[in-house]
């Protein structure tokens, strides 16, 4: 009995550490959404969909919420130990649904900024931030479509699933990393645009006014959230034990309930 307890102790510690990490992930994600919403509400004037700067304010909120927070949480949903003994189909659908919602928010965020630029005669896709953002969104859409075709369609061949799975896993982490880079560069770019000093009645960014401190803190939160998500994804002991067998042995939509 004592030997059994000793053998189970490392596993229990690993599960406990996972839940601490997962709770930190949820808290940081929530703070990211709160901070980006408050920044654009308190300092940037709020939200509208009228072609003005208030419409642009939707862009950072939707991109941080969808492309970072929802995407990150969708990536780690398989790692929750309480789901390991349940039918994987249910959690595949949760994973795909969360990513689809994240993709919708991302598309809305892009619509907000493109519509704002077009209404005000501002060029599109000229900055490094915009290049990163549009590439990330395009890769995200392609990744979701490929995942749907490979893992949710019953007619998908097993050989195709075996071929796609390593790429799907690697691309998921790569896209998430790109999304963090796009959001961080976007925050910095926005602060350079709006904190110009005497030209628009604000303190310059170089003097680190309260808005700059708050927005930079948002960037730190996004990075911290990303590091926790990547840590969860990289820990081999937190992988779903039956993942390979369940995924490759038979068509997903044909699994027993």
PDB file of C-alpha atoms in Angstrom:
ATOM      1  CA  UNK A   1       0.000   0.000   0.000  1.00  0.00           C
ATOM      2  CA  UNK A   2       2.800   2.389   0.918  1.00  0.00           C
ATOM      3  CA  UNK A   3       4.601   1.527  -2.315  1.00  0.00           C
ATOM      4  CA  UNK A   4       1.453   2.319  -4.297  1.00  0.00           C
ATOM      5  CA  UNK A   5       1.125   5.681  -2.584  1.00  0.00           C
ATOM      6  CA  UNK A   6       4.754   6.496  -3.333  1.00  0.00           C
ATOM      7  CA  UNK A   7       4.245   5.592  -6.995  1.00  0.00           C
ATOM      8  CA  UNK A   8       1.092   7.709  -7.202  1.00  0.00           C
ATOM      9  CA  UNK A   9       2.662  10.739  -5.497  1.00  0.00           C
ATOM     10  CA  UNK A  10       4.558  12.087  -8.548  1.00  0.00           C
ATOM     11  CA  UNK A  11       1.437  11.761 -10.691  1.00  0.00           C
ATOM     12  CA  UNK A  12      -0.677  13.594  -8.113  1.00  0.00           C
ATOM     13  CA  UNK A  13       1.925  16.341  -7.890  1.00  0.00           C
ATOM     14  CA  UNK A  14       1.948  16.628 -11.680  1.00  0.00           C
ATOM     15  CA  UNK A  15      -1.851  16.923 -11.819  1.00  0.00           C
ATOM     16  CA  UNK A  16      -1.816  19.531  -9.044  1.00  0.00           C
ATOM     17  CA  UNK A  17       0.853  21.508 -10.859  1.00  0.00           C
ATOM     18  CA  UNK A  18      -1.219  21.354 -14.032  1.00  0.00           C
ATOM     19  CA  UNK A  19      -4.269  22.813 -12.330  1.00  0.00           C
ATOM     20  CA  UNK A  20      -2.178  25.587 -10.773  1.00  0.00           C
ATOM     21  CA  UNK A  21      -0.817  26.384 -14.239  1.00  0.00           C
ATOM     22  CA  UNK A  22      -4.262  26.158 -15.809  1.00  0.00           C
ATOM     23  CA  UNK A  23      -5.764  28.464 -13.180  1.00  0.00           C
ATOM     24  CA  UNK A  24      -2.955  30.937 -13.856  1.00  0.00           C
ATOM     25  CA  UNK A  25      -3.706  30.622 -17.582  1.00  0.00           C
ATOM     26  CA  UNK A  26      -7.397  31.436 -17.017  1.00  0.00           C
ATOM     27  CA  UNK A  27      -6.625  34.376 -14.728  1.00  0.00           C
ATOM     28  CA  UNK A  28      -4.054  35.883 -17.087  1.00  0.00           C
ATOM     29  CA  UNK A  29      -6.396  35.448 -20.060  1.00  0.00           C
ATOM     30  CA  UNK A  30      -9.204  37.184 -18.164  1.00  0.00           C
ATOM     31  CA  UNK A  31      -6.875  40.048 -17.222  1.00  0.00           C
ATOM     32  CA  UNK A  32      -5.780  40.425 -20.849  1.00  0.00           C
ATOM     33  CA  UNK A  33      -9.400  40.913 -21.949  1.00  0.00           C
ATOM     34  CA  UNK A  34     -10.137  43.304 -19.064  1.00  0.00           C
ATOM     35  CA  UNK A  35      -7.010  45.381 -19.701  1.00  0.00           C
ATOM     36  CA  UNK A  36      -7.479  45.722 -23.466  1.00  0.00           C
ATOM     37  CA  UNK A  37     -11.166  46.595 -23.014  1.00  0.00           C
ATOM     38  CA  UNK A  38     -10.464  49.160 -20.286  1.00  0.00           C
ATOM     39  CA  UNK A  39      -7.618  50.734 -22.258  1.00  0.00           C
ATOM     40  CA  UNK A  40      -9.810  51.364 -25.285  1.00  0.00           C
ATOM     41  CA  UNK A  41     -12.765  52.441 -23.156  1.00  0.00           C
ATOM     42  CA  UNK A  42     -11.053  54.746 -20.645  1.00  0.00           C
ATOM     43  CA  UNK A  43      -8.268  56.247 -22.779  1.00  0.00           C
ATOM     44  CA  UNK A  44      -9.446  55.802 -26.371  1.00  0.00           C
ATOM     45  CA  UNK A  45     -13.068  56.899 -25.908  1.00  0.00           C
ATOM     46  CA  UNK A  46     -15.067  53.680 -26.177  1.00  0.00           C
ATOM     47  CA  UNK A  47     -16.555  51.752 -29.076  1.00  0.00           C
ATOM     48  CA  UNK A  48     -18.714  52.310 -32.151  1.00  0.00           C
ATOM     49  CA  UNK A  49     -19.029  51.015 -35.716  1.00  0.00           C
ATOM     50  CA  UNK A  50     -19.139  54.274 -37.633  1.00  0.00           C
ATOM     51  CA  UNK A  51     -15.807  54.588 -39.417  1.00  0.00           C
ATOM     52  CA  UNK A  52     -14.265  56.737 -36.688  1.00  0.00           C
ATOM     53  CA  UNK A  53     -11.466  55.970 -34.249  1.00  0.00           C
ATOM     54  CA  UNK A  54     -14.104  54.442 -31.984  1.00  0.00           C
ATOM     55  CA  UNK A  55     -14.549  51.699 -34.563  1.00  0.00           C
ATOM     56  CA  UNK A  56     -10.803  51.058 -34.612  1.00  0.00           C
ATOM     57  CA  UNK A  57     -10.992  50.422 -30.850  1.00  0.00           C
ATOM     58  CA  UNK A  58     -12.765  47.153 -31.568  1.00  0.00           C
ATOM     59  CA  UNK A  59      -9.660  45.901 -33.374  1.00  0.00           C
ATOM     60  CA  UNK A  60      -7.323  45.373 -30.388  1.00  0.00           C
ATOM     61  CA  UNK A  61     -10.136  44.054 -28.189  1.00  0.00           C
ATOM     62  CA  UNK A  62     -11.273  41.462 -30.724  1.00  0.00           C
ATOM     63  CA  UNK A  63      -7.766  40.409 -31.714  1.00  0.00           C
ATOM     64  CA  UNK A  64      -6.510  39.956 -28.148  1.00  0.00           C
ATOM     65  CA  UNK A  65      -9.700  38.146 -27.126  1.00  0.00           C
ATOM     66  CA  UNK A  66      -9.878  35.882 -30.171  1.00  0.00           C
ATOM     67  CA  UNK A  67      -6.389  35.442 -31.532  1.00  0.00           C
ATOM     68  CA  UNK A  68      -4.653  35.170 -28.140  1.00  0.00           C
ATOM     69  CA  UNK A  69      -6.962  34.336 -25.223  1.00  0.00           C
ATOM     70  CA  UNK A  70      -9.544  32.074 -26.877  1.00  0.00           C
ATOM     71  CA  UNK A  71      -6.928  30.487 -29.121  1.00  0.00           C
ATOM     72  CA  UNK A  72      -4.642  29.748 -26.181  1.00  0.00           C
ATOM     73  CA  UNK A  73      -7.416  28.250 -24.080  1.00  0.00           C
ATOM     74  CA  UNK A  74      -8.595  26.119 -27.002  1.00  0.00           C
ATOM     75  CA  UNK A  75      -5.055  24.780 -27.393  1.00  0.00           C
ATOM     76  CA  UNK A  76      -4.832  23.537 -23.790  1.00  0.00           C
ATOM     77  CA  UNK A  77      -8.345  22.129 -23.419  1.00  0.00           C
ATOM     78  CA  UNK A  78      -7.113  18.579 -24.204  1.00  0.00           C
ATOM     79  CA  UNK A  79      -4.633  18.750 -21.334  1.00  0.00           C
ATOM     80  CA  UNK A  80      -7.252  18.962 -18.566  1.00  0.00           C
ATOM     81  CA  UNK A  81      -6.905  15.655 -16.635  1.00  0.00           C
ATOM     82  CA  UNK A  82     -10.634  15.509 -15.819  1.00  0.00           C
ATOM     83  CA  UNK A  83     -11.332  15.070 -19.547  1.00  0.00           C
ATOM     84  CA  UNK A  84      -8.965  12.142 -20.066  1.00  0.00           C
ATOM     85  CA  UNK A  85     -11.473   9.452 -19.173  1.00  0.00           C
ATOM     86  CA  UNK A  86     -14.206  10.934 -21.364  1.00  0.00           C
ATOM     87  CA  UNK A  87     -15.022  10.476 -25.024  1.00  0.00           C
ATOM     88  CA  UNK A  88     -12.524  12.521 -27.000  1.00  0.00           C
ATOM     89  CA  UNK A  89     -15.094  13.470 -29.648  1.00  0.00           C
ATOM     90  CA  UNK A  90     -16.794  15.812 -27.192  1.00  0.00           C
ATOM     91  CA  UNK A  91     -13.553  17.622 -26.495  1.00  0.00           C
ATOM     92  CA  UNK A  92     -12.554  17.725 -30.140  1.00  0.00           C
ATOM     93  CA  UNK A  93     -15.817  19.549 -30.804  1.00  0.00           C
ATOM     94  CA  UNK A  94     -15.152  21.916 -27.880  1.00  0.00           C
ATOM     95  CA  UNK A  95     -11.652  22.545 -29.235  1.00  0.00           C
ATOM     96  CA  UNK A  96     -12.919  23.176 -32.779  1.00  0.00           C
ATOM     97  CA  UNK A  97     -15.804  25.381 -31.557  1.00  0.00           C
ATOM     98  CA  UNK A  98     -13.541  27.552 -29.421  1.00  0.00           C
ATOM     99  CA  UNK A  99     -11.160  27.981 -32.336  1.00  0.00           C
ATOM    100  CA  UNK A 100     -14.040  28.799 -34.678  1.00  0.00           C
ATOM    101  CA  UNK A 101     -15.254  31.487 -32.277  1.00  0.00           C
ATOM    102  CA  UNK A 102     -11.693  32.810 -32.038  1.00  0.00           C
ATOM    103  CA  UNK A 103     -11.534  32.882 -35.849  1.00  0.00           C
ATOM    104  CA  UNK A 104     -14.827  34.792 -36.057  1.00  0.00           C
ATOM    105  CA  UNK A 105     -13.587  37.402 -33.583  1.00  0.00           C
ATOM    106  CA  UNK A 106     -10.344  37.672 -35.533  1.00  0.00           C
ATOM    107  CA  UNK A 107     -12.223  38.286 -38.797  1.00  0.00           C
ATOM    108  CA  UNK A 108     -14.396  40.922 -37.091  1.00  0.00           C
ATOM    109  CA  UNK A 109     -11.256  42.561 -35.727  1.00  0.00           C
ATOM    110  CA  UNK A 110      -9.786  42.709 -39.230  1.00  0.00           C
ATOM    111  CA  UNK A 111     -13.043  44.088 -40.620  1.00  0.00           C
ATOM    112  CA  UNK A 112     -12.985  46.836 -37.987  1.00  0.00           C
ATOM    113  CA  UNK A 113      -9.501  48.040 -38.893  1.00  0.00           C
ATOM    114  CA  UNK A 114      -9.851  47.682 -42.678  1.00  0.00           C
ATOM    115  CA  UNK A 115     -13.195  49.512 -42.653  1.00  0.00           C
ATOM    116  CA  UNK A 116     -11.725  52.268 -40.475  1.00  0.00           C
ATOM    117  CA  UNK A 117      -8.719  52.676 -42.760  1.00  0.00           C
ATOM    118  CA  UNK A 118     -10.873  52.764 -45.898  1.00  0.00           C
ATOM    119  CA  UNK A 119     -13.259  55.315 -44.377  1.00  0.00           C
ATOM    120  CA  UNK A 120     -10.371  57.621 -43.490  1.00  0.00           C
ATOM    121  CA  UNK A 121      -8.155  57.125 -46.519  1.00  0.00           C
ATOM    122  CA  UNK A 122      -5.461  55.297 -44.551  1.00  0.00           C
ATOM    123  CA  UNK A 123      -3.350  52.736 -46.426  1.00  0.00           C
ATOM    124  CA  UNK A 124      -3.739  49.085 -45.446  1.00  0.00           C
ATOM    125  CA  UNK A 125      -0.998  46.560 -44.739  1.00  0.00           C
ATOM    126  CA  UNK A 126       2.006  48.855 -44.777  1.00  0.00           C
ATOM    127  CA  UNK A 127       3.511  48.159 -41.313  1.00  0.00           C
ATOM    128  CA  UNK A 128       5.307  45.154 -39.883  1.00  0.00           C
ATOM    129  CA  UNK A 129       2.445  44.765 -37.395  1.00  0.00           C
ATOM    130  CA  UNK A 130      -0.101  44.546 -40.203  1.00  0.00           C
ATOM    131  CA  UNK A 131       2.013  41.996 -42.068  1.00  0.00           C
ATOM    132  CA  UNK A 132       2.311  39.850 -38.962  1.00  0.00           C
ATOM    133  CA  UNK A 133      -1.399  40.169 -38.227  1.00  0.00           C
ATOM    134  CA  UNK A 134      -2.684  39.276 -41.685  1.00  0.00           C
ATOM    135  CA  UNK A 135      -0.253  36.344 -42.021  1.00  0.00           C
ATOM    136  CA  UNK A 136      -1.306  35.038 -38.603  1.00  0.00           C
ATOM    137  CA  UNK A 137      -5.001  35.310 -39.460  1.00  0.00           C
ATOM    138  CA  UNK A 138      -4.485  33.580 -42.825  1.00  0.00           C
ATOM    139  CA  UNK A 139      -2.511  30.744 -41.249  1.00  0.00           C
ATOM    140  CA  UNK A 140      -5.142  30.426 -38.520  1.00  0.00           C
ATOM    141  CA  UNK A 141      -7.941  30.079 -41.084  1.00  0.00           C
ATOM    142  CA  UNK A 142      -5.955  27.508 -43.064  1.00  0.00           C
ATOM    143  CA  UNK A 143      -5.094  25.596 -39.888  1.00  0.00           C
ATOM    144  CA  UNK A 144      -8.719  25.450 -38.780  1.00  0.00           C
ATOM    145  CA  UNK A 145      -9.918  24.285 -42.202  1.00  0.00           C
ATOM    146  CA  UNK A 146      -7.196  21.621 -42.377  1.00  0.00           C
ATOM    147  CA  UNK A 147      -8.014  20.423 -38.855  1.00  0.00           C
ATOM    148  CA  UNK A 148     -11.688  20.176 -39.754  1.00  0.00           C
ATOM    149  CA  UNK A 149     -10.922  18.168 -42.879  1.00  0.00           C
ATOM    150  CA  UNK A 150      -8.437  15.858 -41.181  1.00  0.00           C
ATOM    151  CA  UNK A 151      -9.967  15.211 -37.758  1.00  0.00           C
ATOM    152  CA  UNK A 152     -13.702  15.935 -37.893  1.00  0.00           C
ATOM    153  CA  UNK A 153     -14.755  14.436 -41.217  1.00  0.00           C
ATOM    154  CA  UNK A 154     -15.509  10.679 -41.046  1.00  0.00           C
ATOM    155  CA  UNK A 155     -14.321  10.196 -44.615  1.00  0.00           C
ATOM    156  CA  UNK A 156     -10.815  11.432 -43.800  1.00  0.00           C
ATOM    157  CA  UNK A 157      -8.269   8.636 -44.515  1.00  0.00           C
ATOM    158  CA  UNK A 158      -6.160   7.393 -41.612  1.00  0.00           C
ATOM    159  CA  UNK A 159      -2.967   7.983 -43.602  1.00  0.00           C
ATOM    160  CA  UNK A 160      -3.954  11.615 -44.077  1.00  0.00           C
ATOM    161  CA  UNK A 161      -4.544  12.017 -40.335  1.00  0.00           C
ATOM    162  CA  UNK A 162      -1.176  10.498 -39.494  1.00  0.00           C
ATOM    163  CA  UNK A 163       0.482  12.858 -41.958  1.00  0.00           C
ATOM    164  CA  UNK A 164      -1.344  15.975 -40.766  1.00  0.00           C
ATOM    165  CA  UNK A 165      -1.257  15.508 -36.992  1.00  0.00           C
ATOM    166  CA  UNK A 166       2.407  16.492 -36.331  1.00  0.00           C
ATOM    167  CA  UNK A 167       2.042  19.493 -38.642  1.00  0.00           C
ATOM    168  CA  UNK A 168      -1.254  20.456 -36.997  1.00  0.00           C
ATOM    169  CA  UNK A 169       0.299  20.389 -33.517  1.00  0.00           C
ATOM    170  CA  UNK A 170       3.409  22.320 -34.584  1.00  0.00           C
ATOM    171  CA  UNK A 171       1.424  24.909 -36.542  1.00  0.00           C
ATOM    172  CA  UNK A 172      -0.861  25.478 -33.571  1.00  0.00           C
ATOM    173  CA  UNK A 173       2.041  26.588 -31.383  1.00  0.00           C
ATOM    174  CA  UNK A 174       3.613  28.570 -34.230  1.00  0.00           C
ATOM    175  CA  UNK A 175       0.392  30.495 -34.954  1.00  0.00           C
ATOM    176  CA  UNK A 176      -0.104  31.214 -31.256  1.00  0.00           C
ATOM    177  CA  UNK A 177       3.434  32.621 -31.028  1.00  0.00           C
ATOM    178  CA  UNK A 178       2.815  34.771 -34.111  1.00  0.00           C
ATOM    179  CA  UNK A 179      -0.434  36.063 -32.617  1.00  0.00           C
ATOM    180  CA  UNK A 180       1.390  37.232 -29.492  1.00  0.00           C
ATOM    181  CA  UNK A 181       4.024  38.984 -31.626  1.00  0.00           C
ATOM    182  CA  UNK A 182       1.298  40.665 -33.690  1.00  0.00           C
ATOM    183  CA  UNK A 183      -0.552  41.902 -30.602  1.00  0.00           C
ATOM    184  CA  UNK A 184       2.597  43.201 -28.899  1.00  0.00           C
ATOM    185  CA  UNK A 185       3.708  45.067 -32.009  1.00  0.00           C
ATOM    186  CA  UNK A 186       0.174  46.427 -32.428  1.00  0.00           C
ATOM    187  CA  UNK A 187       0.106  47.833 -28.890  1.00  0.00           C
ATOM    188  CA  UNK A 188       3.455  49.541 -29.453  1.00  0.00           C
ATOM    189  CA  UNK A 189       2.382  50.901 -32.832  1.00  0.00           C
ATOM    190  CA  UNK A 190      -0.864  52.283 -31.415  1.00  0.00           C
ATOM    191  CA  UNK A 191       0.956  54.073 -28.586  1.00  0.00           C
ATOM    192  CA  UNK A 192       3.363  55.685 -31.050  1.00  0.00           C
ATOM    193  CA  UNK A 193       0.396  56.925 -33.095  1.00  0.00           C
ATOM    194  CA  UNK A 194      -1.717  58.353 -30.255  1.00  0.00           C
ATOM    195  CA  UNK A 195       0.899  59.624 -27.792  1.00  0.00           C
ATOM    196  CA  UNK A 196       2.532  62.336 -29.893  1.00  0.00           C
ATOM    197  CA  UNK A 197       2.971  65.054 -27.303  1.00  0.00           C
ATOM    198  CA  UNK A 198       2.180  68.660 -28.209  1.00  0.00           C
ATOM    199  CA  UNK A 199       0.813  67.811 -31.666  1.00  0.00           C
ATOM    200  CA  UNK A 200      -2.352  66.274 -30.225  1.00  0.00           C
ATOM    201  CA  UNK A 201      -2.380  67.397 -26.602  1.00  0.00           C
ATOM    202  CA  UNK A 202      -1.045  64.182 -25.089  1.00  0.00           C
ATOM    203  CA  UNK A 203       2.151  63.409 -23.269  1.00  0.00           C
ATOM    204  CA  UNK A 204       4.686  61.810 -25.615  1.00  0.00           C
ATOM    205  CA  UNK A 205       5.217  58.074 -25.376  1.00  0.00           C
ATOM    206  CA  UNK A 206       8.831  58.670 -24.342  1.00  0.00           C
ATOM    207  CA  UNK A 207       7.633  60.256 -21.078  1.00  0.00           C
ATOM    208  CA  UNK A 208       5.686  57.069 -20.221  1.00  0.00           C
ATOM    209  CA  UNK A 209       2.316  58.627 -19.333  1.00  0.00           C
ATOM    210  CA  UNK A 210      -0.318  56.544 -17.489  1.00  0.00           C
ATOM    211  CA  UNK A 211      -1.838  55.242 -20.737  1.00  0.00           C
ATOM    212  CA  UNK A 212       1.561  53.985 -21.893  1.00  0.00           C
ATOM    213  CA  UNK A 213       2.177  52.276 -18.551  1.00  0.00           C
ATOM    214  CA  UNK A 214      -1.235  50.599 -18.704  1.00  0.00           C
ATOM    215  CA  UNK A 215      -0.890  49.485 -22.341  1.00  0.00           C
ATOM    216  CA  UNK A 216       2.646  48.214 -21.759  1.00  0.00           C
ATOM    217  CA  UNK A 217       1.295  46.267 -18.779  1.00  0.00           C
ATOM    218  CA  UNK A 218      -1.253  44.712 -21.139  1.00  0.00           C
ATOM    219  CA  UNK A 219       1.643  43.625 -23.329  1.00  0.00           C
ATOM    220  CA  UNK A 220       3.383  42.025 -20.346  1.00  0.00           C
ATOM    221  CA  UNK A 221       0.159  40.177 -19.461  1.00  0.00           C
ATOM    222  CA  UNK A 222      -0.149  38.859 -23.019  1.00  0.00           C
ATOM    223  CA  UNK A 223       3.436  37.593 -22.923  1.00  0.00           C
ATOM    224  CA  UNK A 224       2.883  35.983 -19.502  1.00  0.00           C
ATOM    225  CA  UNK A 225      -0.303  34.307 -20.752  1.00  0.00           C
ATOM    226  CA  UNK A 226       1.552  33.015 -23.792  1.00  0.00           C
ATOM    227  CA  UNK A 227       4.396  31.615 -21.719  1.00  0.00           C
ATOM    228  CA  UNK A 228       1.977  29.725 -19.449  1.00  0.00           C
ATOM    229  CA  UNK A 229       0.100  28.276 -22.434  1.00  0.00           C
ATOM    230  CA  UNK A 230       3.321  27.206 -24.141  1.00  0.00           C
ATOM    231  CA  UNK A 231       4.549  25.667 -20.891  1.00  0.00           C
ATOM    232  CA  UNK A 232       1.349  23.612 -20.622  1.00  0.00           C
ATOM    233  CA  UNK A 233       1.641  22.503 -24.243  1.00  0.00           C
ATOM    234  CA  UNK A 234       5.315  21.567 -23.937  1.00  0.00           C
ATOM    235  CA  UNK A 235       4.952  19.413 -20.806  1.00  0.00           C
ATOM    236  CA  UNK A 236       4.822  15.821 -22.056  1.00  0.00           C
ATOM    237  CA  UNK A 237       3.381  14.504 -18.786  1.00  0.00           C
ATOM    238  CA  UNK A 238       0.258  16.609 -19.311  1.00  0.00           C
ATOM    239  CA  UNK A 239      -0.600  15.107 -22.694  1.00  0.00           C
ATOM    240  CA  UNK A 240      -3.819  13.138 -22.975  1.00  0.00           C
ATOM    241  CA  UNK A 241      -2.632   9.515 -22.510  1.00  0.00           C
ATOM    242  CA  UNK A 242      -4.868   7.931 -25.172  1.00  0.00           C
ATOM    243  CA  UNK A 243      -4.445  10.707 -27.721  1.00  0.00           C
ATOM    244  CA  UNK A 244      -2.568   8.759 -30.406  1.00  0.00           C
ATOM    245  CA  UNK A 245      -4.693   5.609 -30.138  1.00  0.00           C
ATOM    246  CA  UNK A 246      -7.988   7.484 -30.111  1.00  0.00           C
ATOM    247  CA  UNK A 247      -7.133   9.760 -32.962  1.00  0.00           C
ATOM    248  CA  UNK A 248      -5.521   7.417 -35.431  1.00  0.00           C
ATOM    249  CA  UNK A 249      -7.256   4.107 -34.862  1.00  0.00           C
ATOM    250  CA  UNK A 250     -10.682   4.947 -36.291  1.00  0.00           C
ATOM    251  CA  UNK A 251     -12.719   7.783 -37.817  1.00  0.00           C
ATOM    252  CA  UNK A 252     -13.571  10.447 -35.281  1.00  0.00           C
ATOM    253  CA  UNK A 253     -17.287  10.777 -35.945  1.00  0.00           C
ATOM    254  CA  UNK A 254     -17.582   7.023 -35.768  1.00  0.00           C
ATOM    255  CA  UNK A 255     -16.242   6.766 -32.191  1.00  0.00           C
ATOM    256  CA  UNK A 256     -18.371   5.113 -29.576  1.00  0.00           C
ATOM    257  CA  UNK A 257     -19.938   7.424 -27.035  1.00  0.00           C
TER     258      UNK A 257
END
